JSON list of C-alpha atoms and ligand atoms in Angstrom, two decimals:
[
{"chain": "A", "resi": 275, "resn": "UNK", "atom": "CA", "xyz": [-14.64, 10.27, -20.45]},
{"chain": "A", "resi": 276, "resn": "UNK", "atom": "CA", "xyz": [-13.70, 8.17, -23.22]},
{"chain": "A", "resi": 277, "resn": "UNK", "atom": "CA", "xyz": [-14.65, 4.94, -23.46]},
{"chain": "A", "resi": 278, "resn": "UNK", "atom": "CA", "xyz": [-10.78, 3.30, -24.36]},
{"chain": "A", "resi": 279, "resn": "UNK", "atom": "CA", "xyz": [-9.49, 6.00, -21.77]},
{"chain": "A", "resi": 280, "resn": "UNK", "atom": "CA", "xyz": [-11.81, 4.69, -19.49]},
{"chain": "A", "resi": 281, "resn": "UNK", "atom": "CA", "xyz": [-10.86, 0.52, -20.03]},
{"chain": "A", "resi": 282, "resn": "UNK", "atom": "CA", "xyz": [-7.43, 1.18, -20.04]},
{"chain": "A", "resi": 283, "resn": "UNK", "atom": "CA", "xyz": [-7.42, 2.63, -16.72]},
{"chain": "A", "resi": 284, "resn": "UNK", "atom": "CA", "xyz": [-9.03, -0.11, -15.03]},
{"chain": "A", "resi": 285, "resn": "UNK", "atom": "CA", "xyz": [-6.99, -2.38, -16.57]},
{"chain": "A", "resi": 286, "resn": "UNK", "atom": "CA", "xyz": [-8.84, -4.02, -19.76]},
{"chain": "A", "resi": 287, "resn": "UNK", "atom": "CA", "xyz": [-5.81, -3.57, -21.55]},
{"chain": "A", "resi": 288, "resn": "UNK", "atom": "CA", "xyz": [-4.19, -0.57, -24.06]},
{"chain": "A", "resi": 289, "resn": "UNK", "atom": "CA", "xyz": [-6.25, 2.24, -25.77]},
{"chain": "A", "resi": 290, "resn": "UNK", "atom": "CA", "xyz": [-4.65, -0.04, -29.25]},
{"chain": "A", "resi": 291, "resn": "UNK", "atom": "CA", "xyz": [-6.30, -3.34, -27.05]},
{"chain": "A", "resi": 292, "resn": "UNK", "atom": "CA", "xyz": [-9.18, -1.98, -26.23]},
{"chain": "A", "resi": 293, "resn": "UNK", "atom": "CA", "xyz": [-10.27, -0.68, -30.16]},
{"chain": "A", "resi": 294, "resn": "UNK", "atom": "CA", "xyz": [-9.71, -4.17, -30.83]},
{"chain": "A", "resi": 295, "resn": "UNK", "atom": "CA", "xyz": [-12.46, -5.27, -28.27]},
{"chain": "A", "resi": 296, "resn": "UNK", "atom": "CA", "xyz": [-14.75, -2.61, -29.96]},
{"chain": "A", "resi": 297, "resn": "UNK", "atom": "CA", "xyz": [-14.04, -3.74, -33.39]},
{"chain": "A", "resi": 298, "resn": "UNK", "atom": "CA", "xyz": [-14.73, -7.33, -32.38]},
{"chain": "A", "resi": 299, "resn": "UNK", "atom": "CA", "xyz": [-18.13, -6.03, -31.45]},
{"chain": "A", "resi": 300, "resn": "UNK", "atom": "CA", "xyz": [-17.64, -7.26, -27.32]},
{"chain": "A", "resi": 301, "resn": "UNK", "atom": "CA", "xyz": [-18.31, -3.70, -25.35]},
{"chain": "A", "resi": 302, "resn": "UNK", "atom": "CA", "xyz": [-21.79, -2.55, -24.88]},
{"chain": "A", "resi": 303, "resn": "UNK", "atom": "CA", "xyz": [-22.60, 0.96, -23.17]},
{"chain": "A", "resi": 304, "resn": "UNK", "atom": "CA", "xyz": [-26.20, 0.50, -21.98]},
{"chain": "A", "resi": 305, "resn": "UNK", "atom": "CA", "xyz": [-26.99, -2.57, -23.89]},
{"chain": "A", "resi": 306, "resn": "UNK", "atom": "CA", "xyz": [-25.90, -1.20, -26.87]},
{"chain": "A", "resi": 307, "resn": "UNK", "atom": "CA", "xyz": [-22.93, -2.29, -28.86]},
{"chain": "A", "resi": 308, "resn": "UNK", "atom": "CA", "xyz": [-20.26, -0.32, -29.64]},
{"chain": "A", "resi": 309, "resn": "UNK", "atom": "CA", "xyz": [-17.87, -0.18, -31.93]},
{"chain": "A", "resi": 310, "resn": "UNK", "atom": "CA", "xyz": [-15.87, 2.93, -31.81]},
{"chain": "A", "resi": 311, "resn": "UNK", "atom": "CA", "xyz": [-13.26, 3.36, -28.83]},
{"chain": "A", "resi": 312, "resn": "UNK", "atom": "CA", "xyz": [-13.39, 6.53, -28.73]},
{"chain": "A", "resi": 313, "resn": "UNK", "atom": "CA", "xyz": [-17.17, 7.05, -28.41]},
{"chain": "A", "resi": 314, "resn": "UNK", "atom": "CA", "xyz": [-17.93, 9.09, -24.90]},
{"chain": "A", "resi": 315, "resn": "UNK", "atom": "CA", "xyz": [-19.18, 7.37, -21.95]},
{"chain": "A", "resi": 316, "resn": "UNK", "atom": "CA", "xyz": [-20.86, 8.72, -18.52]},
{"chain": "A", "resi": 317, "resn": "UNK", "atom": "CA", "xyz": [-18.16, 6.60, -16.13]},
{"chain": "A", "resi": 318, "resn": "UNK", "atom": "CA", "xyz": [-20.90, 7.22, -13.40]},
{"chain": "A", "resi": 319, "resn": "UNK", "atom": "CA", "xyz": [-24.18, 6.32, -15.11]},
{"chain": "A", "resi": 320, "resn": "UNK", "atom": "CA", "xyz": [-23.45, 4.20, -17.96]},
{"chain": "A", "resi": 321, "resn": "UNK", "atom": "CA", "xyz": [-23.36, 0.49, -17.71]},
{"chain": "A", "resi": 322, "resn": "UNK", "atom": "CA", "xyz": [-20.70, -0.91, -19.53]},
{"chain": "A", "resi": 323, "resn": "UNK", "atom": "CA", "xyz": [-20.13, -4.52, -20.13]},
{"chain": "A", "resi": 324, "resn": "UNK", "atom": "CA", "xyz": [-17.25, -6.67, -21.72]},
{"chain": "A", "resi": 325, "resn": "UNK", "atom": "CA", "xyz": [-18.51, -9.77, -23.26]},
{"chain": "A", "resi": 326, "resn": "UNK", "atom": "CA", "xyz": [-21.94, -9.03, -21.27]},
{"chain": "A", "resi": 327, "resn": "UNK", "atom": "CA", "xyz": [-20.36, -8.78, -18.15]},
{"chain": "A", "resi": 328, "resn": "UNK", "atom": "CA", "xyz": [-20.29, -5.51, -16.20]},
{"chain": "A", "resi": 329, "resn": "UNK", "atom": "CA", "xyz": [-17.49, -3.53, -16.11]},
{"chain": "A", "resi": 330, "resn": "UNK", "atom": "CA", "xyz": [-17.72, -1.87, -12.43]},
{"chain": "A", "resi": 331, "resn": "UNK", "atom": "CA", "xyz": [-15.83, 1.78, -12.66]},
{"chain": "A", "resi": 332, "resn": "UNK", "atom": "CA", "xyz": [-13.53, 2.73, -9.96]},
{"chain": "A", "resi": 333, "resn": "UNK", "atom": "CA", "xyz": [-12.10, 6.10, -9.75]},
{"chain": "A", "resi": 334, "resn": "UNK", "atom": "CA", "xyz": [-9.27, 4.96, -7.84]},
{"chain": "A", "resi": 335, "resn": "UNK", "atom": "CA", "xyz": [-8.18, 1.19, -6.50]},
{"chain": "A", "resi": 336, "resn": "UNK", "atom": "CA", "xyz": [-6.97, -0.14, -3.21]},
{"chain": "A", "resi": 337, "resn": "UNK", "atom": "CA", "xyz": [-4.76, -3.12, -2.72]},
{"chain": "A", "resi": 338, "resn": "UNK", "atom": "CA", "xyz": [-3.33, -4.63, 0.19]},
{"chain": "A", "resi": 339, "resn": "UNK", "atom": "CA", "xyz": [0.37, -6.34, -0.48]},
{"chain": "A", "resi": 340, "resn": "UNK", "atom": "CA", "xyz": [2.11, -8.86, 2.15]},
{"chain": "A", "resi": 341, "resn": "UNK", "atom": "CA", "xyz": [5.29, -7.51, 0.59]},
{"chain": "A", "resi": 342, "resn": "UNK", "atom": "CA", "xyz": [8.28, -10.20, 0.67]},
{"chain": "A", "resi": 343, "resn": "UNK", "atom": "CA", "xyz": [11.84, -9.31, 1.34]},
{"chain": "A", "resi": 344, "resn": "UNK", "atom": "CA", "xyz": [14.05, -8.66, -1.85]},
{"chain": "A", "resi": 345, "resn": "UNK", "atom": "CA", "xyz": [11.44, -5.99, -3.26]},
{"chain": "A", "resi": 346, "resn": "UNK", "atom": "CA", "xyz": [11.75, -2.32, -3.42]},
{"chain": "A", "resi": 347, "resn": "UNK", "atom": "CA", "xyz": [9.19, 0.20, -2.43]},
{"chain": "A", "resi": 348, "resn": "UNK", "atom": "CA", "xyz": [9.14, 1.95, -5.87]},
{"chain": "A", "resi": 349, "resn": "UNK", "atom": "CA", "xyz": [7.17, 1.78, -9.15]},
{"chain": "A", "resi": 350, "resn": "UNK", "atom": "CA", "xyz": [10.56, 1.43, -11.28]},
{"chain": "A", "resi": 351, "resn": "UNK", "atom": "CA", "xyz": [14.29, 0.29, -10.46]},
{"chain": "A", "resi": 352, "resn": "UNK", "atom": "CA", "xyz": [17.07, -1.67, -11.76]},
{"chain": "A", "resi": 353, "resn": "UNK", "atom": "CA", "xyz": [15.92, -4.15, -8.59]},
{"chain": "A", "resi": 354, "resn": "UNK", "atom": "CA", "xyz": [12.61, -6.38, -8.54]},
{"chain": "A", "resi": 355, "resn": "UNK", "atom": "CA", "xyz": [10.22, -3.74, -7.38]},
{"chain": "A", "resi": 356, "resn": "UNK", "atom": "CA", "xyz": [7.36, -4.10, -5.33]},
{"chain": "A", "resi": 357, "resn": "UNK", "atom": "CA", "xyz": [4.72, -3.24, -8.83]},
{"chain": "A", "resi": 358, "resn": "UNK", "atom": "CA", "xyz": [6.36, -6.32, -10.16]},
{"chain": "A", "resi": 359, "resn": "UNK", "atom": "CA", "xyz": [4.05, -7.90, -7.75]},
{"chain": "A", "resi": 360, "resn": "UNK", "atom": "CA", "xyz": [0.47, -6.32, -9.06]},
{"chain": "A", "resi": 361, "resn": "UNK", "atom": "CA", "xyz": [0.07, -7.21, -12.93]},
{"chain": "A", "resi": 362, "resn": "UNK", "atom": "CA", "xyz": [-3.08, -5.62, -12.71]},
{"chain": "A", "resi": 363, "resn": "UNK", "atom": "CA", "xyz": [-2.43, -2.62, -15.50]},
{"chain": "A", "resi": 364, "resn": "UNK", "atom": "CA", "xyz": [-4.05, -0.29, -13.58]},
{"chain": "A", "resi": 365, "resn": "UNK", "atom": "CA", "xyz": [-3.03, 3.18, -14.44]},
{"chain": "A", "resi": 366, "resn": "UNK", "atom": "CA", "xyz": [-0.95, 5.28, -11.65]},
{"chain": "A", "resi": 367, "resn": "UNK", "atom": "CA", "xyz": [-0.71, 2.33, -8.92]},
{"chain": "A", "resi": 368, "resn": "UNK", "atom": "CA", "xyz": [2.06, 3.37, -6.23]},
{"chain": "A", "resi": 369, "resn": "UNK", "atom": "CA", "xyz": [3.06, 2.00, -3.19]},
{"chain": "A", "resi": 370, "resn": "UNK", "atom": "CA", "xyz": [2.24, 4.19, -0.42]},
{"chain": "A", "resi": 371, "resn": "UNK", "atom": "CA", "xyz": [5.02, 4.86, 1.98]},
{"chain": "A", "resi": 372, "resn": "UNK", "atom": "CA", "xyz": [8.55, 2.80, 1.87]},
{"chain": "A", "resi": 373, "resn": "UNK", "atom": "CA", "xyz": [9.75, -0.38, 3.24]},
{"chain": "A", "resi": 374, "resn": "UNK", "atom": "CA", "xyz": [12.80, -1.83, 3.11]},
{"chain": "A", "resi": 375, "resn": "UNK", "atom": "CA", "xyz": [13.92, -4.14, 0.48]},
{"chain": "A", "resi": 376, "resn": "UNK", "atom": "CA", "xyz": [14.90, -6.86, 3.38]},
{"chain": "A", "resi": 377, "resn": "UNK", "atom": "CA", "xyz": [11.26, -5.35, 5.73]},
{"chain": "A", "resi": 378, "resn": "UNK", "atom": "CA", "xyz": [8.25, -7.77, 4.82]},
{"chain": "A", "resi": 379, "resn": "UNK", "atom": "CA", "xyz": [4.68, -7.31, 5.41]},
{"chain": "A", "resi": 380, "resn": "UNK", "atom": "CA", "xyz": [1.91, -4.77, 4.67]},
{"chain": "A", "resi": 381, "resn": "UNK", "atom": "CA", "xyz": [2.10, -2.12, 2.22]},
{"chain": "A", "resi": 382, "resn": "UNK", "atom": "CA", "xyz": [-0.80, -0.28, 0.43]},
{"chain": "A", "resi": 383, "resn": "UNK", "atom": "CA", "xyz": [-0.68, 0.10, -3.37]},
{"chain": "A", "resi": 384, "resn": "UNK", "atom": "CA", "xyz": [-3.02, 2.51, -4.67]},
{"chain": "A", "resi": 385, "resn": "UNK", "atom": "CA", "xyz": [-3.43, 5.24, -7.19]},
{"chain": "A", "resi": 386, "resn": "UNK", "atom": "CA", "xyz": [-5.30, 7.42, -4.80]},
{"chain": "A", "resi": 387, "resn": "UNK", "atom": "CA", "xyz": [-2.70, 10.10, -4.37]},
{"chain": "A", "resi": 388, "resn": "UNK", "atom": "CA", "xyz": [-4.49, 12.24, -1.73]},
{"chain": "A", "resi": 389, "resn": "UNK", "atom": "CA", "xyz": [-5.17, 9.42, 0.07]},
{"chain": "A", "resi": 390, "resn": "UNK", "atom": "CA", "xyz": [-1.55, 8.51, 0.34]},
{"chain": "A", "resi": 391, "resn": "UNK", "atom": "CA", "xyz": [-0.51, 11.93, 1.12]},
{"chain": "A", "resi": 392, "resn": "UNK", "atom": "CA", "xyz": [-2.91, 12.11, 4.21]},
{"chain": "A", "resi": 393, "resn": "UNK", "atom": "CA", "xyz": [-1.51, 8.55, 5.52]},
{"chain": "A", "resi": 394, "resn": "UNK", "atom": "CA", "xyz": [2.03, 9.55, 5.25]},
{"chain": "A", "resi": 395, "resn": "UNK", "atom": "CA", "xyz": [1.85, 13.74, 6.25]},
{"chain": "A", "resi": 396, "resn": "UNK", "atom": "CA", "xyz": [3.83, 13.79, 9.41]},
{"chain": "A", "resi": 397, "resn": "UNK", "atom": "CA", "xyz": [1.30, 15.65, 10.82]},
{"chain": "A", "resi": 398, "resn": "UNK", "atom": "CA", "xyz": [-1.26, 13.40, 11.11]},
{"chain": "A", "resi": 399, "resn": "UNK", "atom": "CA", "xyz": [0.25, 10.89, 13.16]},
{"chain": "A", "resi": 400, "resn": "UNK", "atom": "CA", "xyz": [-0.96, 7.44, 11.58]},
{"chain": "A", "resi": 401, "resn": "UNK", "atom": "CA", "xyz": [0.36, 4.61, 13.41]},
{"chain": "A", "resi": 402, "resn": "UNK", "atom": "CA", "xyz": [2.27, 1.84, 12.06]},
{"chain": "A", "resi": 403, "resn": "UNK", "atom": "CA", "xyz": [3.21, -1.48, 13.37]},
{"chain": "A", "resi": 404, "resn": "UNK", "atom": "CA", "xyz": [5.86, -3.70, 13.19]},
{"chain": "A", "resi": 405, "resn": "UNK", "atom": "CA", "xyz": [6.78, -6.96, 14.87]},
{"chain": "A", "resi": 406, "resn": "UNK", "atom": "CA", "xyz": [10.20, -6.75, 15.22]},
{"chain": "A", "resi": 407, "resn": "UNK", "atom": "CA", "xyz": [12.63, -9.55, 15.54]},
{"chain": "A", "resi": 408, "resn": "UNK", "atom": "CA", "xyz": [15.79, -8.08, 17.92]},
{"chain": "A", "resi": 409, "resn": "UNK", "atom": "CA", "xyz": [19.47, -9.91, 18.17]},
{"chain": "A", "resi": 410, "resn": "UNK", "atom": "CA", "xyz": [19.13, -9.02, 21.98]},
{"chain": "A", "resi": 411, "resn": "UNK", "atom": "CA", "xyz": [16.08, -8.89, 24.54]},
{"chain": "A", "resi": 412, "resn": "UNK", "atom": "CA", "xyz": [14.96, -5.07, 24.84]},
{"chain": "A", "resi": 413, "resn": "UNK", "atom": "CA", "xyz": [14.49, -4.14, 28.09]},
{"chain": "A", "resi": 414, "resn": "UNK", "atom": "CA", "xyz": [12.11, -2.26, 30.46]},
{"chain": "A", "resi": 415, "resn": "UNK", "atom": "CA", "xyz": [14.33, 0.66, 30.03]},
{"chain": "A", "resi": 416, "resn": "UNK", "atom": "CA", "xyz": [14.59, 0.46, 26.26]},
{"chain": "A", "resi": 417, "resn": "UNK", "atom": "CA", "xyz": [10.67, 0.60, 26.20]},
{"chain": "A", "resi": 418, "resn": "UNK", "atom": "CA", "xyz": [11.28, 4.17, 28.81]},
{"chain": "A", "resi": 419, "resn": "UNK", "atom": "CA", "xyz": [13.67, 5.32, 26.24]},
{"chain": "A", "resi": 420, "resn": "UNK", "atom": "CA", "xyz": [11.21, 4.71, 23.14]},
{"chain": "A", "resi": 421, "resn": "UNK", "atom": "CA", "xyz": [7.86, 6.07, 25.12]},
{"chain": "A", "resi": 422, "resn": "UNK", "atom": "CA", "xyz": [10.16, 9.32, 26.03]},
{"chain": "A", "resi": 423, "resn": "UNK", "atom": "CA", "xyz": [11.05, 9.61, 22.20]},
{"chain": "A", "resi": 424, "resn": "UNK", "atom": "CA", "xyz": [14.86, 8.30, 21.57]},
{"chain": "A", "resi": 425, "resn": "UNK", "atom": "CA", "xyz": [17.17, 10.32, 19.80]},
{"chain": "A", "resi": 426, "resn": "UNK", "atom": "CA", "xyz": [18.70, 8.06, 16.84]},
{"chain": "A", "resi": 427, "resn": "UNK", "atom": "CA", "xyz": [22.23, 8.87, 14.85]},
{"chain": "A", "resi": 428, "resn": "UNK", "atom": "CA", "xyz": [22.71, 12.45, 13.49]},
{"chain": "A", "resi": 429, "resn": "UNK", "atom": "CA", "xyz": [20.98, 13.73, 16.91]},
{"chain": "A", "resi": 430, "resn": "UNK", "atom": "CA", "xyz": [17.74, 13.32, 15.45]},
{"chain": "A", "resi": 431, "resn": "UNK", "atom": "CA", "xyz": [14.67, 12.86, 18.27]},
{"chain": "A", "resi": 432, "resn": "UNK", "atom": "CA", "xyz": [11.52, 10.43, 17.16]},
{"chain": "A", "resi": 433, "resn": "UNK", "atom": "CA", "xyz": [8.42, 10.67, 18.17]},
{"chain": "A", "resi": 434, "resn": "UNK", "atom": "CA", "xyz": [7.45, 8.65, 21.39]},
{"chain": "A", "resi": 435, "resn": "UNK", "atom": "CA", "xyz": [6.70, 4.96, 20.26]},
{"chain": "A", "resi": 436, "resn": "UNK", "atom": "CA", "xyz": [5.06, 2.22, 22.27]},
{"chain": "A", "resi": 437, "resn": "UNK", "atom": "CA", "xyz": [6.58, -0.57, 22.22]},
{"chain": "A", "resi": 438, "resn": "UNK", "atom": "CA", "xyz": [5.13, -4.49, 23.66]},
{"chain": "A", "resi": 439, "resn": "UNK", "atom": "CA", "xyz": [7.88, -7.15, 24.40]},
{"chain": "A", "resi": 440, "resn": "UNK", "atom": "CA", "xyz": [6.32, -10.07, 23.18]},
{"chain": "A", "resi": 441, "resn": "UNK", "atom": "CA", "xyz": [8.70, -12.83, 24.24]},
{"chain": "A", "resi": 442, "resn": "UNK", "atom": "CA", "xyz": [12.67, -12.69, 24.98]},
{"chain": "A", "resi": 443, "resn": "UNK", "atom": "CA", "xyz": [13.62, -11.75, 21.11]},
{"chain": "A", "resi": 444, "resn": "UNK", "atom": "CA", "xyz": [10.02, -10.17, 19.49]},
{"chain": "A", "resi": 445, "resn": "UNK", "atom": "CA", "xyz": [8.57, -6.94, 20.29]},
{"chain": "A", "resi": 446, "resn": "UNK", "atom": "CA", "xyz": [6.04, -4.97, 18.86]},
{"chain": "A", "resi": 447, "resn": "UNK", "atom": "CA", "xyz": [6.80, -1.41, 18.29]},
{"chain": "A", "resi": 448, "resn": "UNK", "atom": "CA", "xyz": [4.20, 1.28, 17.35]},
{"chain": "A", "resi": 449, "resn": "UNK", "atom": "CA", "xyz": [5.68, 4.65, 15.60]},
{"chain": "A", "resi": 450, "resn": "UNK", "atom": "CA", "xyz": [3.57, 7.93, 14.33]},
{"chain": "A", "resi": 451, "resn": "UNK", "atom": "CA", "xyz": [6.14, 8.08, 11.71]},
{"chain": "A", "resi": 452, "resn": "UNK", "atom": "CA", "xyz": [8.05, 7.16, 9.19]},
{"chain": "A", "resi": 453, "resn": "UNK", "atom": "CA", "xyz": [11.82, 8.45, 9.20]},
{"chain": "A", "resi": 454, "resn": "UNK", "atom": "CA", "xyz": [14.01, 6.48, 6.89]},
{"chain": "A", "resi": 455, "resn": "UNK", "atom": "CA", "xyz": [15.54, 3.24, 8.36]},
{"chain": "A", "resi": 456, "resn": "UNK", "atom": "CA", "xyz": [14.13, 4.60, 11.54]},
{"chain": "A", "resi": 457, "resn": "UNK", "atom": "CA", "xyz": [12.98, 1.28, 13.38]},
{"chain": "A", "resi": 458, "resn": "UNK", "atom": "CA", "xyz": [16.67, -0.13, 12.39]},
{"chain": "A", "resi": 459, "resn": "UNK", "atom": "CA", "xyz": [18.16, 3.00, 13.62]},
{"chain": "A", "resi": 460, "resn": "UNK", "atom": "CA", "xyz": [15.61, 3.14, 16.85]},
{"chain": "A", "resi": 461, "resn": "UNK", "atom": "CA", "xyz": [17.05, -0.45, 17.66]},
{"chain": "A", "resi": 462, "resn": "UNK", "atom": "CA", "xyz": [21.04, 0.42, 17.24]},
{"chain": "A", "resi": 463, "resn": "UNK", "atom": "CA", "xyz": [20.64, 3.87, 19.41]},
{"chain": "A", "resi": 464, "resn": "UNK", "atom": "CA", "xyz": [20.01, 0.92, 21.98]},
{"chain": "A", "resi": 465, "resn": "UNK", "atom": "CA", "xyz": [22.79, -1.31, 21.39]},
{"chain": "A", "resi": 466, "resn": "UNK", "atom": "CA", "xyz": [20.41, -3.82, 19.41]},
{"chain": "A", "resi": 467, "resn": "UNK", "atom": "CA", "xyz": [19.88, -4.75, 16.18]},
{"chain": "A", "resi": 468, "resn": "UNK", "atom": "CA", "xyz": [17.26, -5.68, 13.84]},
{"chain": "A", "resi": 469, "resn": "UNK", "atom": "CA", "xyz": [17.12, -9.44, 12.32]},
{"chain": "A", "resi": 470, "resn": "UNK", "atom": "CA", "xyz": [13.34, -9.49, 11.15]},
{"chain": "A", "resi": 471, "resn": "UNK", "atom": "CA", "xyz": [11.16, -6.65, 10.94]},
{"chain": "A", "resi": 472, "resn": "UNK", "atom": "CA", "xyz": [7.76, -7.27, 9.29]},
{"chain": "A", "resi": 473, "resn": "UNK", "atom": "CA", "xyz": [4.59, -4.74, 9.47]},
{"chain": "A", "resi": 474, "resn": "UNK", "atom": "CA", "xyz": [1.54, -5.44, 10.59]},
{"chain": "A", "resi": 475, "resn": "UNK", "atom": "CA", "xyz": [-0.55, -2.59, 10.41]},
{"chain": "A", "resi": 476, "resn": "UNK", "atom": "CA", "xyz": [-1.05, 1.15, 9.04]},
{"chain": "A", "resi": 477, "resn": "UNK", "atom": "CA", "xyz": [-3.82, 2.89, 10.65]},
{"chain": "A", "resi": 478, "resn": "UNK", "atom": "CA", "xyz": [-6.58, 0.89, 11.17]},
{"chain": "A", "resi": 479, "resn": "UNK", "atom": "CA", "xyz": [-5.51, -1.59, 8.44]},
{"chain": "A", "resi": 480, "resn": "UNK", "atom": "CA", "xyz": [-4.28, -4.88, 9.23]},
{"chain": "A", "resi": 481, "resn": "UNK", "atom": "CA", "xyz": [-2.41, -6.87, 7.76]},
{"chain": "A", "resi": 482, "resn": "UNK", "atom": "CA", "xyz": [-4.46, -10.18, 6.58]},
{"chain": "A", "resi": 483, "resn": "UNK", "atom": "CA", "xyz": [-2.44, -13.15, 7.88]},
{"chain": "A", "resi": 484, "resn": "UNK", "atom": "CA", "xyz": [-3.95, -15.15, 4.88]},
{"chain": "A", "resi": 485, "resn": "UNK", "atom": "CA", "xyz": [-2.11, -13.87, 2.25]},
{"chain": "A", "resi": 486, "resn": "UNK", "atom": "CA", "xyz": [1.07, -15.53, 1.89]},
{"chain": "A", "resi": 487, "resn": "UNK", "atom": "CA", "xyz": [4.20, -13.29, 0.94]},
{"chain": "A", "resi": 488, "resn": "UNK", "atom": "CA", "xyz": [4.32, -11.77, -2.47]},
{"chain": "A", "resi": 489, "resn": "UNK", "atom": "CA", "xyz": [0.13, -11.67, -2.68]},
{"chain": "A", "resi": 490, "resn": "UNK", "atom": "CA", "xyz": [-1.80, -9.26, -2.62]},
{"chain": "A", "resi": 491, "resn": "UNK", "atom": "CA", "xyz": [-5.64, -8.23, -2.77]},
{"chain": "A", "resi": 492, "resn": "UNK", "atom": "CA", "xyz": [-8.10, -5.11, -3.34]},
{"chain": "A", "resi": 493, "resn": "UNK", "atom": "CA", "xyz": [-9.08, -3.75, 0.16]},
{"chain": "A", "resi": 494, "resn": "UNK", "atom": "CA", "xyz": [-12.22, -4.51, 1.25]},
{"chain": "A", "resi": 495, "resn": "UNK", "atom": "CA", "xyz": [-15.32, -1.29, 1.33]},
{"chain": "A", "resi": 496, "resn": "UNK", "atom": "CA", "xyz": [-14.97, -1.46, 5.07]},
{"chain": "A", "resi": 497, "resn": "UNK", "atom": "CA", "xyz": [-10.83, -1.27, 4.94]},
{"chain": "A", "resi": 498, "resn": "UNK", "atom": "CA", "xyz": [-11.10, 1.20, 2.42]},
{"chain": "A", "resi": 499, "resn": "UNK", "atom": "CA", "xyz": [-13.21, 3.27, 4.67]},
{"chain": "A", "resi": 500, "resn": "UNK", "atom": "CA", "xyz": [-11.03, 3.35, 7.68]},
{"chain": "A", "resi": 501, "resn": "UNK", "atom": "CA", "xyz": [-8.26, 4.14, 5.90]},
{"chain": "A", "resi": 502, "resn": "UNK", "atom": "CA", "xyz": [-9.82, 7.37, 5.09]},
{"chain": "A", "resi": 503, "resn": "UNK", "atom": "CA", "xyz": [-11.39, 8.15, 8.29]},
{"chain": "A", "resi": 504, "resn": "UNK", "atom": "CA", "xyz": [-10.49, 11.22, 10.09]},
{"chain": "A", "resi": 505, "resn": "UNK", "atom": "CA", "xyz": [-9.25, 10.49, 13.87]},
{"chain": "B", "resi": 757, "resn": "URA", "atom": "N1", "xyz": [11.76, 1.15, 9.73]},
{"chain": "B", "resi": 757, "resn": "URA", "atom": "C1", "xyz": [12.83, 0.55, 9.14]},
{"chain": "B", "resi": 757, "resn": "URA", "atom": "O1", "xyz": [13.93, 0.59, 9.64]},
{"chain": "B", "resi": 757, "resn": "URA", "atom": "N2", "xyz": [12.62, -0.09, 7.97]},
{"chain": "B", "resi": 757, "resn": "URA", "atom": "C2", "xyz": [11.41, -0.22, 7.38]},
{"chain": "B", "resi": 757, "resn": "URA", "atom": "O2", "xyz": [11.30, -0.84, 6.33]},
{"chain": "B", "resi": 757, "resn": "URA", "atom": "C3", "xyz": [10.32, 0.40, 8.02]},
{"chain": "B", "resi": 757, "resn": "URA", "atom": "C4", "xyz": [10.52, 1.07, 9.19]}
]
């Protein structure tokens, strides 16, 4: 691959940036300076360092967002959009899956697109969960009607979803889908409503607590790697 081709993806700045680097004599390949940004580099063998400090190749990158309200789930927009959030210049970041501008809470932002298609193929089931804030208690029969699989406006029939009450107006509610709107829609086939609805986890992934709204953070090895285990 090409060295500038290379920096720019992970983020060191433009293919114009980066031949400035070069020309200031400040990337080495293997010890060696070098000076021309479009000199060929082994991504997978070659050490390359910035100012003598490595620069560690990543075919792809992870990130973990506690997405605020007032964001949308897109990479462009007349609205604030969630990539607003991650200046990190990598190339092809997405987020993976939608929330809603108003939902809060995690969202993955990667640029691993076969990664994002297996998390979000309705066939494969991933669970995701939201803690869900309700204008009225739901009931023991609500939680029957979920675990049966409610039908929603239009007709349409979800797939059964567990759902915890945690206390008279917060329950937790765990879907193997994603229609659109569908927890808001889930709540109004039975006579609620949504007031908060934040989620807490995708898969295995969790959301980390830590990370106020509006941050974000690269996934760990060990998240990364659950993500993309097979159940
Ligand atoms: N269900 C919704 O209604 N909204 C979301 O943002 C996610 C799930």
């Amino acid at each position: 691959m090409r060295l500038d081709r290379l920096l720019a993806n992970m983020g060191y700045g433009t293919r114009t940036e980066v031949k400035k680097l070069c020309r200031e004599r400040r990337i080495a390949v293997n010890g060696t300076i070098v000076t021309k940004s479009d000199a060929k580099v082994d991504e997978e063998h070659d050490t390359i360092t910035l100012d003598g400090v490595p620069v560690l190749y990543e075919k792809y990158s992870y990130f973990m967002l506690n997405k605020p309200a007032g964001y949308i789930s897109a990479t462009e927009g007349n609205q604030p959009t969630v990539m607003d959030l991650i200046p990190e210049g990598i190339k092809g970041l997405f987020p993976c899956g939608r929330l809603d501008k108003d939902t809060t809470g995690l969202l993955l932002i990667t640029n691993d697109g076969d990664l994002a298609h297996a998390l979000l193929a309705p066939k494969n089931n991933v669970e995701k969960e939201y803690l869900v804030g309700t204008e009225k208690p739901v009931t023991e029969a609500d939680v029957k009607r979920l675990a049966e699989g409610i039908t929603i406006d239009g007709g349409v029939r979800c797939k059964p979803a567990e759902c915890i009450v945690e206390n008279e107006k917060t329950c937790r509610l765990i879907l193997r889908e994603g229609k659109f709107h569908e927890v808001k829609r889930m709540l109004e086939a039975l006579d609620n409503r949504v007031v908060t609805l934040k989620r807490v986890r995708m898969k295995q992934l969790v959301l980390d607590e830590t990370l106020a709204e509006g941050d974000y953070r690269p996934l760990t090895e060990e998240e990364t790697a659950l993500l993309k285990e097979s159940e």
